[in-house]
JSON list of C-alpha atoms in Angstrom, two decimals:
[
{"chain": "A", "resi": 1, "resn": "UNK", "atom": "CA", "xyz": [-132.68, -18.06, 23.27]},
{"chain": "A", "resi": 2, "resn": "UNK", "atom": "CA", "xyz": [-131.10, -17.25, 19.81]},
{"chain": "A", "resi": 3, "resn": "UNK", "atom": "CA", "xyz": [-132.73, -13.72, 19.51]},
{"chain": "A", "resi": 4, "resn": "UNK", "atom": "CA", "xyz": [-130.86, -12.86, 22.59]},
{"chain": "A", "resi": 5, "resn": "UNK", "atom": "CA", "xyz": [-127.57, -13.69, 20.95]},
{"chain": "A", "resi": 6, "resn": "UNK", "atom": "CA", "xyz": [-128.09, -11.32, 18.35]},
{"chain": "A", "resi": 7, "resn": "UNK", "atom": "CA", "xyz": [-129.58, -8.27, 20.50]},
{"chain": "A", "resi": 8, "resn": "UNK", "atom": "CA", "xyz": [-127.31, -5.68, 21.72]},
{"chain": "A", "resi": 9, "resn": "UNK", "atom": "CA", "xyz": [-126.62, -5.82, 25.56]},
{"chain": "A", "resi": 10, "resn": "UNK", "atom": "CA", "xyz": [-128.92, -3.21, 27.23]},
{"chain": "A", "resi": 11, "resn": "UNK", "atom": "CA", "xyz": [-126.03, -0.81, 28.06]},
{"chain": "A", "resi": 12, "resn": "UNK", "atom": "CA", "xyz": [-124.96, -0.47, 24.45]},
{"chain": "A", "resi": 13, "resn": "UNK", "atom": "CA", "xyz": [-128.86, 0.05, 23.43]},
{"chain": "A", "resi": 14, "resn": "UNK", "atom": "CA", "xyz": [-128.95, 2.86, 26.00]},
{"chain": "A", "resi": 15, "resn": "UNK", "atom": "CA", "xyz": [-125.77, 4.36, 24.75]},
{"chain": "A", "resi": 16, "resn": "UNK", "atom": "CA", "xyz": [-126.91, 4.16, 21.23]},
{"chain": "A", "resi": 17, "resn": "UNK", "atom": "CA", "xyz": [-130.13, 5.95, 22.18]},
{"chain": "A", "resi": 18, "resn": "UNK", "atom": "CA", "xyz": [-128.18, 8.63, 23.70]},
{"chain": "A", "resi": 19, "resn": "UNK", "atom": "CA", "xyz": [-125.63, 8.92, 20.81]},
{"chain": "A", "resi": 20, "resn": "UNK", "atom": "CA", "xyz": [-128.79, 8.95, 18.38]},
{"chain": "A", "resi": 21, "resn": "UNK", "atom": "CA", "xyz": [-130.06, 11.96, 20.26]},
{"chain": "A", "resi": 22, "resn": "UNK", "atom": "CA", "xyz": [-126.82, 13.67, 20.07]},
{"chain": "A", "resi": 23, "resn": "UNK", "atom": "CA", "xyz": [-126.55, 13.21, 16.40]},
{"chain": "A", "resi": 24, "resn": "UNK", "atom": "CA", "xyz": [-130.25, 14.19, 15.88]},
{"chain": "A", "resi": 25, "resn": "UNK", "atom": "CA", "xyz": [-129.56, 17.56, 17.59]},
{"chain": "A", "resi": 26, "resn": "UNK", "atom": "CA", "xyz": [-126.26, 17.97, 15.80]},
{"chain": "A", "resi": 27, "resn": "UNK", "atom": "CA", "xyz": [-128.24, 17.67, 12.39]},
{"chain": "A", "resi": 28, "resn": "UNK", "atom": "CA", "xyz": [-130.85, 20.42, 13.28]},
{"chain": "A", "resi": 29, "resn": "UNK", "atom": "CA", "xyz": [-131.02, 22.51, 9.95]},
{"chain": "A", "resi": 30, "resn": "UNK", "atom": "CA", "xyz": [-130.85, 25.69, 11.68]},
{"chain": "A", "resi": 31, "resn": "UNK", "atom": "CA", "xyz": [-127.14, 25.22, 12.36]},
{"chain": "A", "resi": 32, "resn": "UNK", "atom": "CA", "xyz": [-126.49, 24.87, 8.60]},
{"chain": "A", "resi": 33, "resn": "UNK", "atom": "CA", "xyz": [-129.17, 27.28, 6.94]},
{"chain": "A", "resi": 34, "resn": "UNK", "atom": "CA", "xyz": [-129.21, 29.91, 9.61]},
{"chain": "A", "resi": 35, "resn": "UNK", "atom": "CA", "xyz": [-125.93, 29.82, 11.47]},
{"chain": "A", "resi": 36, "resn": "UNK", "atom": "CA", "xyz": [-123.65, 29.10, 8.58]},
{"chain": "A", "resi": 37, "resn": "UNK", "atom": "CA", "xyz": [-122.02, 25.84, 9.71]},
{"chain": "A", "resi": 38, "resn": "UNK", "atom": "CA", "xyz": [-120.61, 24.26, 6.65]},
{"chain": "A", "resi": 39, "resn": "UNK", "atom": "CA", "xyz": [-122.92, 21.49, 5.45]},
{"chain": "A", "resi": 40, "resn": "UNK", "atom": "CA", "xyz": [-120.03, 19.10, 4.65]},
{"chain": "A", "resi": 41, "resn": "UNK", "atom": "CA", "xyz": [-118.60, 15.98, 6.18]},
{"chain": "A", "resi": 42, "resn": "UNK", "atom": "CA", "xyz": [-116.26, 18.25, 8.34]},
{"chain": "A", "resi": 43, "resn": "UNK", "atom": "CA", "xyz": [-119.06, 20.46, 9.44]},
{"chain": "A", "resi": 44, "resn": "UNK", "atom": "CA", "xyz": [-121.24, 17.50, 10.49]},
{"chain": "A", "resi": 45, "resn": "UNK", "atom": "CA", "xyz": [-118.50, 15.85, 12.38]},
{"chain": "A", "resi": 46, "resn": "UNK", "atom": "CA", "xyz": [-117.84, 19.26, 14.10]},
{"chain": "A", "resi": 47, "resn": "UNK", "atom": "CA", "xyz": [-121.63, 19.47, 15.11]},
{"chain": "A", "resi": 48, "resn": "UNK", "atom": "CA", "xyz": [-121.63, 15.86, 16.45]},
{"chain": "A", "resi": 49, "resn": "UNK", "atom": "CA", "xyz": [-118.31, 16.62, 18.42]},
{"chain": "A", "resi": 50, "resn": "UNK", "atom": "CA", "xyz": [-119.83, 19.85, 19.81]},
{"chain": "A", "resi": 51, "resn": "UNK", "atom": "CA", "xyz": [-122.98, 17.98, 21.18]},
{"chain": "A", "resi": 52, "resn": "UNK", "atom": "CA", "xyz": [-121.01, 15.05, 22.22]},
{"chain": "A", "resi": 53, "resn": "UNK", "atom": "CA", "xyz": [-118.64, 17.29, 24.15]},
{"chain": "A", "resi": 54, "resn": "UNK", "atom": "CA", "xyz": [-121.61, 19.14, 25.92]},
{"chain": "A", "resi": 55, "resn": "UNK", "atom": "CA", "xyz": [-123.22, 15.66, 26.96]},
{"chain": "A", "resi": 56, "resn": "UNK", "atom": "CA", "xyz": [-119.76, 14.11, 27.93]},
{"chain": "A", "resi": 57, "resn": "UNK", "atom": "CA", "xyz": [-119.05, 17.11, 29.94]},
{"chain": "A", "resi": 58, "resn": "UNK", "atom": "CA", "xyz": [-122.23, 16.58, 31.98]},
{"chain": "A", "resi": 59, "resn": "UNK", "atom": "CA", "xyz": [-121.52, 13.04, 32.36]},
{"chain": "A", "resi": 60, "resn": "UNK", "atom": "CA", "xyz": [-118.20, 13.92, 33.79]},
{"chain": "A", "resi": 61, "resn": "UNK", "atom": "CA", "xyz": [-119.94, 15.25, 36.60]},
{"chain": "A", "resi": 62, "resn": "UNK", "atom": "CA", "xyz": [-121.80, 12.16, 37.50]},
{"chain": "A", "resi": 63, "resn": "UNK", "atom": "CA", "xyz": [-119.24, 10.10, 39.38]},
{"chain": "A", "resi": 64, "resn": "UNK", "atom": "CA", "xyz": [-117.78, 6.62, 38.76]},
{"chain": "A", "resi": 65, "resn": "UNK", "atom": "CA", "xyz": [-121.13, 5.07, 37.15]},
{"chain": "A", "resi": 66, "resn": "UNK", "atom": "CA", "xyz": [-121.38, 7.96, 34.60]},
{"chain": "A", "resi": 67, "resn": "UNK", "atom": "CA", "xyz": [-117.64, 7.92, 34.01]},
{"chain": "A", "resi": 68, "resn": "UNK", "atom": "CA", "xyz": [-117.82, 4.30, 32.84]},
{"chain": "A", "resi": 69, "resn": "UNK", "atom": "CA", "xyz": [-120.79, 5.25, 30.65]},
{"chain": "A", "resi": 70, "resn": "UNK", "atom": "CA", "xyz": [-119.23, 8.26, 29.43]},
{"chain": "A", "resi": 71, "resn": "UNK", "atom": "CA", "xyz": [-116.27, 6.14, 28.00]},
{"chain": "A", "resi": 72, "resn": "UNK", "atom": "CA", "xyz": [-118.86, 3.95, 26.52]},
{"chain": "A", "resi": 73, "resn": "UNK", "atom": "CA", "xyz": [-120.47, 6.75, 24.58]},
{"chain": "A", "resi": 74, "resn": "UNK", "atom": "CA", "xyz": [-117.20, 8.03, 23.52]},
{"chain": "A", "resi": 75, "resn": "UNK", "atom": "CA", "xyz": [-116.12, 4.54, 22.40]},
{"chain": "A", "resi": 76, "resn": "UNK", "atom": "CA", "xyz": [-119.36, 4.08, 20.59]},
{"chain": "A", "resi": 77, "resn": "UNK", "atom": "CA", "xyz": [-119.12, 7.49, 18.77]},
{"chain": "A", "resi": 78, "resn": "UNK", "atom": "CA", "xyz": [-115.84, 6.48, 17.38]},
{"chain": "A", "resi": 79, "resn": "UNK", "atom": "CA", "xyz": [-116.98, 3.03, 16.32]},
{"chain": "A", "resi": 80, "resn": "UNK", "atom": "CA", "xyz": [-119.68, 4.79, 14.45]},
{"chain": "A", "resi": 81, "resn": "UNK", "atom": "CA", "xyz": [-117.51, 7.11, 12.76]},
{"chain": "A", "resi": 82, "resn": "UNK", "atom": "CA", "xyz": [-115.21, 4.12, 11.81]},
{"chain": "A", "resi": 83, "resn": "UNK", "atom": "CA", "xyz": [-118.52, 2.23, 10.58]},
{"chain": "A", "resi": 84, "resn": "UNK", "atom": "CA", "xyz": [-119.46, 5.55, 8.39]},
{"chain": "A", "resi": 85, "resn": "UNK", "atom": "CA", "xyz": [-116.15, 5.98, 6.90]},
{"chain": "A", "resi": 86, "resn": "UNK", "atom": "CA", "xyz": [-116.08, 2.38, 5.68]},
{"chain": "A", "resi": 87, "resn": "UNK", "atom": "CA", "xyz": [-119.68, 2.62, 4.41]},
{"chain": "A", "resi": 88, "resn": "UNK", "atom": "CA", "xyz": [-118.54, 5.80, 2.31]},
{"chain": "A", "resi": 89, "resn": "UNK", "atom": "CA", "xyz": [-115.92, 3.57, 0.78]},
{"chain": "A", "resi": 90, "resn": "UNK", "atom": "CA", "xyz": [-112.61, 4.63, 2.65]},
{"chain": "A", "resi": 91, "resn": "UNK", "atom": "CA", "xyz": [-110.13, 2.01, 2.31]},
{"chain": "A", "resi": 92, "resn": "UNK", "atom": "CA", "xyz": [-109.78, -0.50, 5.15]},
{"chain": "A", "resi": 93, "resn": "UNK", "atom": "CA", "xyz": [-105.95, 0.38, 5.78]},
{"chain": "A", "resi": 94, "resn": "UNK", "atom": "CA", "xyz": [-106.67, 4.10, 6.10]},
{"chain": "A", "resi": 95, "resn": "UNK", "atom": "CA", "xyz": [-109.99, 3.83, 8.35]},
{"chain": "A", "resi": 96, "resn": "UNK", "atom": "CA", "xyz": [-107.96, 3.32, 11.51]},
{"chain": "A", "resi": 97, "resn": "UNK", "atom": "CA", "xyz": [-105.56, 6.14, 10.72]},
{"chain": "A", "resi": 98, "resn": "UNK", "atom": "CA", "xyz": [-108.59, 8.50, 9.90]},
{"chain": "A", "resi": 99, "resn": "UNK", "atom": "CA", "xyz": [-110.33, 7.50, 13.15]},
{"chain": "A", "resi": 100, "resn": "UNK", "atom": "CA", "xyz": [-107.22, 8.39, 15.18]},
{"chain": "A", "resi": 101, "resn": "UNK", "atom": "CA", "xyz": [-106.97, 11.60, 13.47]},
{"chain": "A", "resi": 102, "resn": "UNK", "atom": "CA", "xyz": [-110.64, 12.44, 14.32]},
{"chain": "A", "resi": 103, "resn": "UNK", "atom": "CA", "xyz": [-110.09, 11.30, 17.91]},
{"chain": "A", "resi": 104, "resn": "UNK", "atom": "CA", "xyz": [-107.07, 13.65, 18.18]},
{"chain": "A", "resi": 105, "resn": "UNK", "atom": "CA", "xyz": [-109.33, 16.35, 16.56]},
{"chain": "A", "resi": 106, "resn": "UNK", "atom": "CA", "xyz": [-112.07, 15.77, 19.02]},
{"chain": "A", "resi": 107, "resn": "UNK", "atom": "CA", "xyz": [-109.74, 16.11, 21.97]},
{"chain": "A", "resi": 108, "resn": "UNK", "atom": "CA", "xyz": [-108.46, 19.31, 20.55]},
{"chain": "A", "resi": 109, "resn": "UNK", "atom": "CA", "xyz": [-112.00, 20.40, 20.44]},
{"chain": "A", "resi": 110, "resn": "UNK", "atom": "CA", "xyz": [-112.65, 19.44, 23.90]},
{"chain": "A", "resi": 111, "resn": "UNK", "atom": "CA", "xyz": [-109.50, 21.54, 25.12]},
{"chain": "A", "resi": 112, "resn": "UNK", "atom": "CA", "xyz": [-110.46, 24.59, 23.18]},
{"chain": "A", "resi": 113, "resn": "UNK", "atom": "CA", "xyz": [-114.12, 24.54, 24.28]},
{"chain": "A", "resi": 114, "resn": "UNK", "atom": "CA", "xyz": [-113.16, 23.92, 27.89]},
{"chain": "A", "resi": 115, "resn": "UNK", "atom": "CA", "xyz": [-110.76, 26.72, 27.92]},
{"chain": "A", "resi": 116, "resn": "UNK", "atom": "CA", "xyz": [-113.24, 28.94, 26.21]},
{"chain": "A", "resi": 117, "resn": "UNK", "atom": "CA", "xyz": [-116.05, 27.85, 28.82]},
{"chain": "A", "resi": 118, "resn": "UNK", "atom": "CA", "xyz": [-113.60, 28.67, 31.58]},
{"chain": "A", "resi": 119, "resn": "UNK", "atom": "CA", "xyz": [-112.78, 32.07, 30.50]},
{"chain": "A", "resi": 120, "resn": "UNK", "atom": "CA", "xyz": [-116.01, 33.68, 31.54]},
{"chain": "A", "resi": 121, "resn": "UNK", "atom": "CA", "xyz": [-114.77, 37.20, 31.60]},
{"chain": "A", "resi": 122, "resn": "UNK", "atom": "CA", "xyz": [-113.48, 36.86, 27.91]},
{"chain": "A", "resi": 123, "resn": "UNK", "atom": "CA", "xyz": [-116.11, 35.52, 25.55]},
{"chain": "A", "resi": 124, "resn": "UNK", "atom": "CA", "xyz": [-113.54, 36.04, 22.53]},
{"chain": "A", "resi": 125, "resn": "UNK", "atom": "CA", "xyz": [-111.72, 32.77, 23.81]},
{"chain": "A", "resi": 126, "resn": "UNK", "atom": "CA", "xyz": [-114.79, 30.43, 23.18]},
{"chain": "A", "resi": 127, "resn": "UNK", "atom": "CA", "xyz": [-115.68, 32.41, 19.95]},
{"chain": "A", "resi": 128, "resn": "UNK", "atom": "CA", "xyz": [-112.21, 32.01, 18.62]},
{"chain": "A", "resi": 129, "resn": "UNK", "atom": "CA", "xyz": [-112.45, 28.26, 19.42]},
{"chain": "A", "resi": 130, "resn": "UNK", "atom": "CA", "xyz": [-115.70, 28.17, 17.62]},
{"chain": "A", "resi": 131, "resn": "UNK", "atom": "CA", "xyz": [-114.39, 30.06, 14.62]},
{"chain": "A", "resi": 132, "resn": "UNK", "atom": "CA", "xyz": [-111.29, 27.91, 14.28]},
{"chain": "A", "resi": 133, "resn": "UNK", "atom": "CA", "xyz": [-112.97, 24.50, 14.82]},
{"chain": "A", "resi": 134, "resn": "UNK", "atom": "CA", "xyz": [-116.62, 24.68, 14.23]},
{"chain": "A", "resi": 135, "resn": "UNK", "atom": "CA", "xyz": [-116.40, 26.91, 10.92]},
{"chain": "A", "resi": 136, "resn": "UNK", "atom": "CA", "xyz": [-112.84, 25.55, 9.96]},
{"chain": "A", "resi": 137, "resn": "UNK", "atom": "CA", "xyz": [-111.48, 27.35, 6.86]},
{"chain": "A", "resi": 138, "resn": "UNK", "atom": "CA", "xyz": [-114.65, 29.33, 6.22]},
{"chain": "A", "resi": 139, "resn": "UNK", "atom": "CA", "xyz": [-114.92, 32.82, 7.02]},
{"chain": "A", "resi": 140, "resn": "UNK", "atom": "CA", "xyz": [-118.11, 32.88, 9.18]},
{"chain": "A", "resi": 141, "resn": "UNK", "atom": "CA", "xyz": [-120.16, 35.93, 9.89]},
{"chain": "A", "resi": 142, "resn": "UNK", "atom": "CA", "xyz": [-119.10, 37.17, 13.48]},
{"chain": "A", "resi": 143, "resn": "UNK", "atom": "CA", "xyz": [-122.69, 37.28, 14.40]},
{"chain": "A", "resi": 144, "resn": "UNK", "atom": "CA", "xyz": [-123.09, 33.33, 13.71]},
{"chain": "A", "resi": 145, "resn": "UNK", "atom": "CA", "xyz": [-119.98, 32.84, 15.90]},
{"chain": "A", "resi": 146, "resn": "UNK", "atom": "CA", "xyz": [-121.47, 34.77, 18.86]},
{"chain": "A", "resi": 147, "resn": "UNK", "atom": "CA", "xyz": [-124.76, 33.00, 18.43]},
{"chain": "A", "resi": 148, "resn": "UNK", "atom": "CA", "xyz": [-123.07, 29.52, 18.57]},
{"chain": "A", "resi": 149, "resn": "UNK", "atom": "CA", "xyz": [-121.19, 30.67, 21.66]},
{"chain": "A", "resi": 150, "resn": "UNK", "atom": "CA", "xyz": [-124.56, 31.80, 23.32]},
{"chain": "A", "resi": 151, "resn": "UNK", "atom": "CA", "xyz": [-125.96, 28.36, 22.18]},
{"chain": "A", "resi": 152, "resn": "UNK", "atom": "CA", "xyz": [-123.10, 26.33, 23.89]},
{"chain": "A", "resi": 153, "resn": "UNK", "atom": "CA", "xyz": [-123.41, 28.17, 27.03]},
{"chain": "A", "resi": 154, "resn": "UNK", "atom": "CA", "xyz": [-127.21, 27.87, 27.07]},
{"chain": "A", "resi": 155, "resn": "UNK", "atom": "CA", "xyz": [-126.87, 24.16, 26.53]},
{"chain": "A", "resi": 156, "resn": "UNK", "atom": "CA", "xyz": [-124.25, 23.72, 29.14]},
{"chain": "A", "resi": 157, "resn": "UNK", "atom": "CA", "xyz": [-126.40, 25.42, 31.68]},
{"chain": "A", "resi": 158, "resn": "UNK", "atom": "CA", "xyz": [-129.34, 23.45, 30.53]},
{"chain": "A", "resi": 159, "resn": "UNK", "atom": "CA", "xyz": [-127.51, 20.02, 30.85]},
{"chain": "A", "resi": 160, "resn": "UNK", "atom": "CA", "xyz": [-125.92, 20.83, 34.31]},
{"chain": "A", "resi": 161, "resn": "UNK", "atom": "CA", "xyz": [-129.66, 20.97, 35.50]},
{"chain": "A", "resi": 162, "resn": "UNK", "atom": "CA", "xyz": [-130.50, 17.91, 33.59]},
{"chain": "A", "resi": 163, "resn": "UNK", "atom": "CA", "xyz": [-130.79, 14.79, 35.69]},
{"chain": "A", "resi": 164, "resn": "UNK", "atom": "CA", "xyz": [-127.76, 12.44, 35.25]},
{"chain": "A", "resi": 165, "resn": "UNK", "atom": "CA", "xyz": [-130.03, 9.38, 35.74]},
{"chain": "A", "resi": 166, "resn": "UNK", "atom": "CA", "xyz": [-131.86, 10.23, 32.67]},
{"chain": "A", "resi": 167, "resn": "UNK", "atom": "CA", "xyz": [-128.60, 10.65, 30.75]},
{"chain": "A", "resi": 168, "resn": "UNK", "atom": "CA", "xyz": [-127.64, 7.14, 32.08]},
{"chain": "A", "resi": 169, "resn": "UNK", "atom": "CA", "xyz": [-130.94, 5.91, 30.76]},
{"chain": "A", "resi": 170, "resn": "UNK", "atom": "CA", "xyz": [-130.13, 7.13, 27.22]},
{"chain": "A", "resi": 171, "resn": "UNK", "atom": "CA", "xyz": [-132.32, 10.19, 27.32]},
{"chain": "A", "resi": 172, "resn": "UNK", "atom": "CA", "xyz": [-131.39, 13.81, 26.82]},
{"chain": "A", "resi": 173, "resn": "UNK", "atom": "CA", "xyz": [-133.37, 16.90, 25.95]},
{"chain": "A", "resi": 174, "resn": "UNK", "atom": "CA", "xyz": [-131.48, 19.92, 24.71]},
{"chain": "A", "resi": 175, "resn": "UNK", "atom": "CA", "xyz": [-132.61, 23.45, 24.95]},
{"chain": "A", "resi": 176, "resn": "UNK", "atom": "CA", "xyz": [-134.01, 25.15, 21.73]},
{"chain": "A", "resi": 177, "resn": "UNK", "atom": "CA", "xyz": [-131.69, 26.07, 19.01]}
]
């Protein structure tokens, strides 16, 4: 009985597993070594945001049960960011404001990436969003930006075919980097 009190509810464990897979994919060394994504706190946040957006976009296609799960995944992601900021020593009074800023940045990325994907006839829209957000203040190699745009499109196509019930079970498989 007591062990049950200290175990995470099943849904939260499932969301944690899916989020863990998102983070693992976002940490793939090739992004940082081969594609020039800055290996900084900001660069890592950008990679988690990008992969979370990919998965959440697929979940958004799954109806009401997926919508609730999607919100749970979003909440879990930002609770994890809050926890990590505290672990890194950010002052308690500033963590809430920093997490709100990160959420605002995330929504900005979602809008930019969605617009880039919607502009199928103009690849520069997505590439500009990637340059501006993923690479931030660095001056990326245009070939890296174009490769990341192809990667994002390939992942979206892969995830659109990925069974929603597997995502709801906390499982995801990404296409190769």
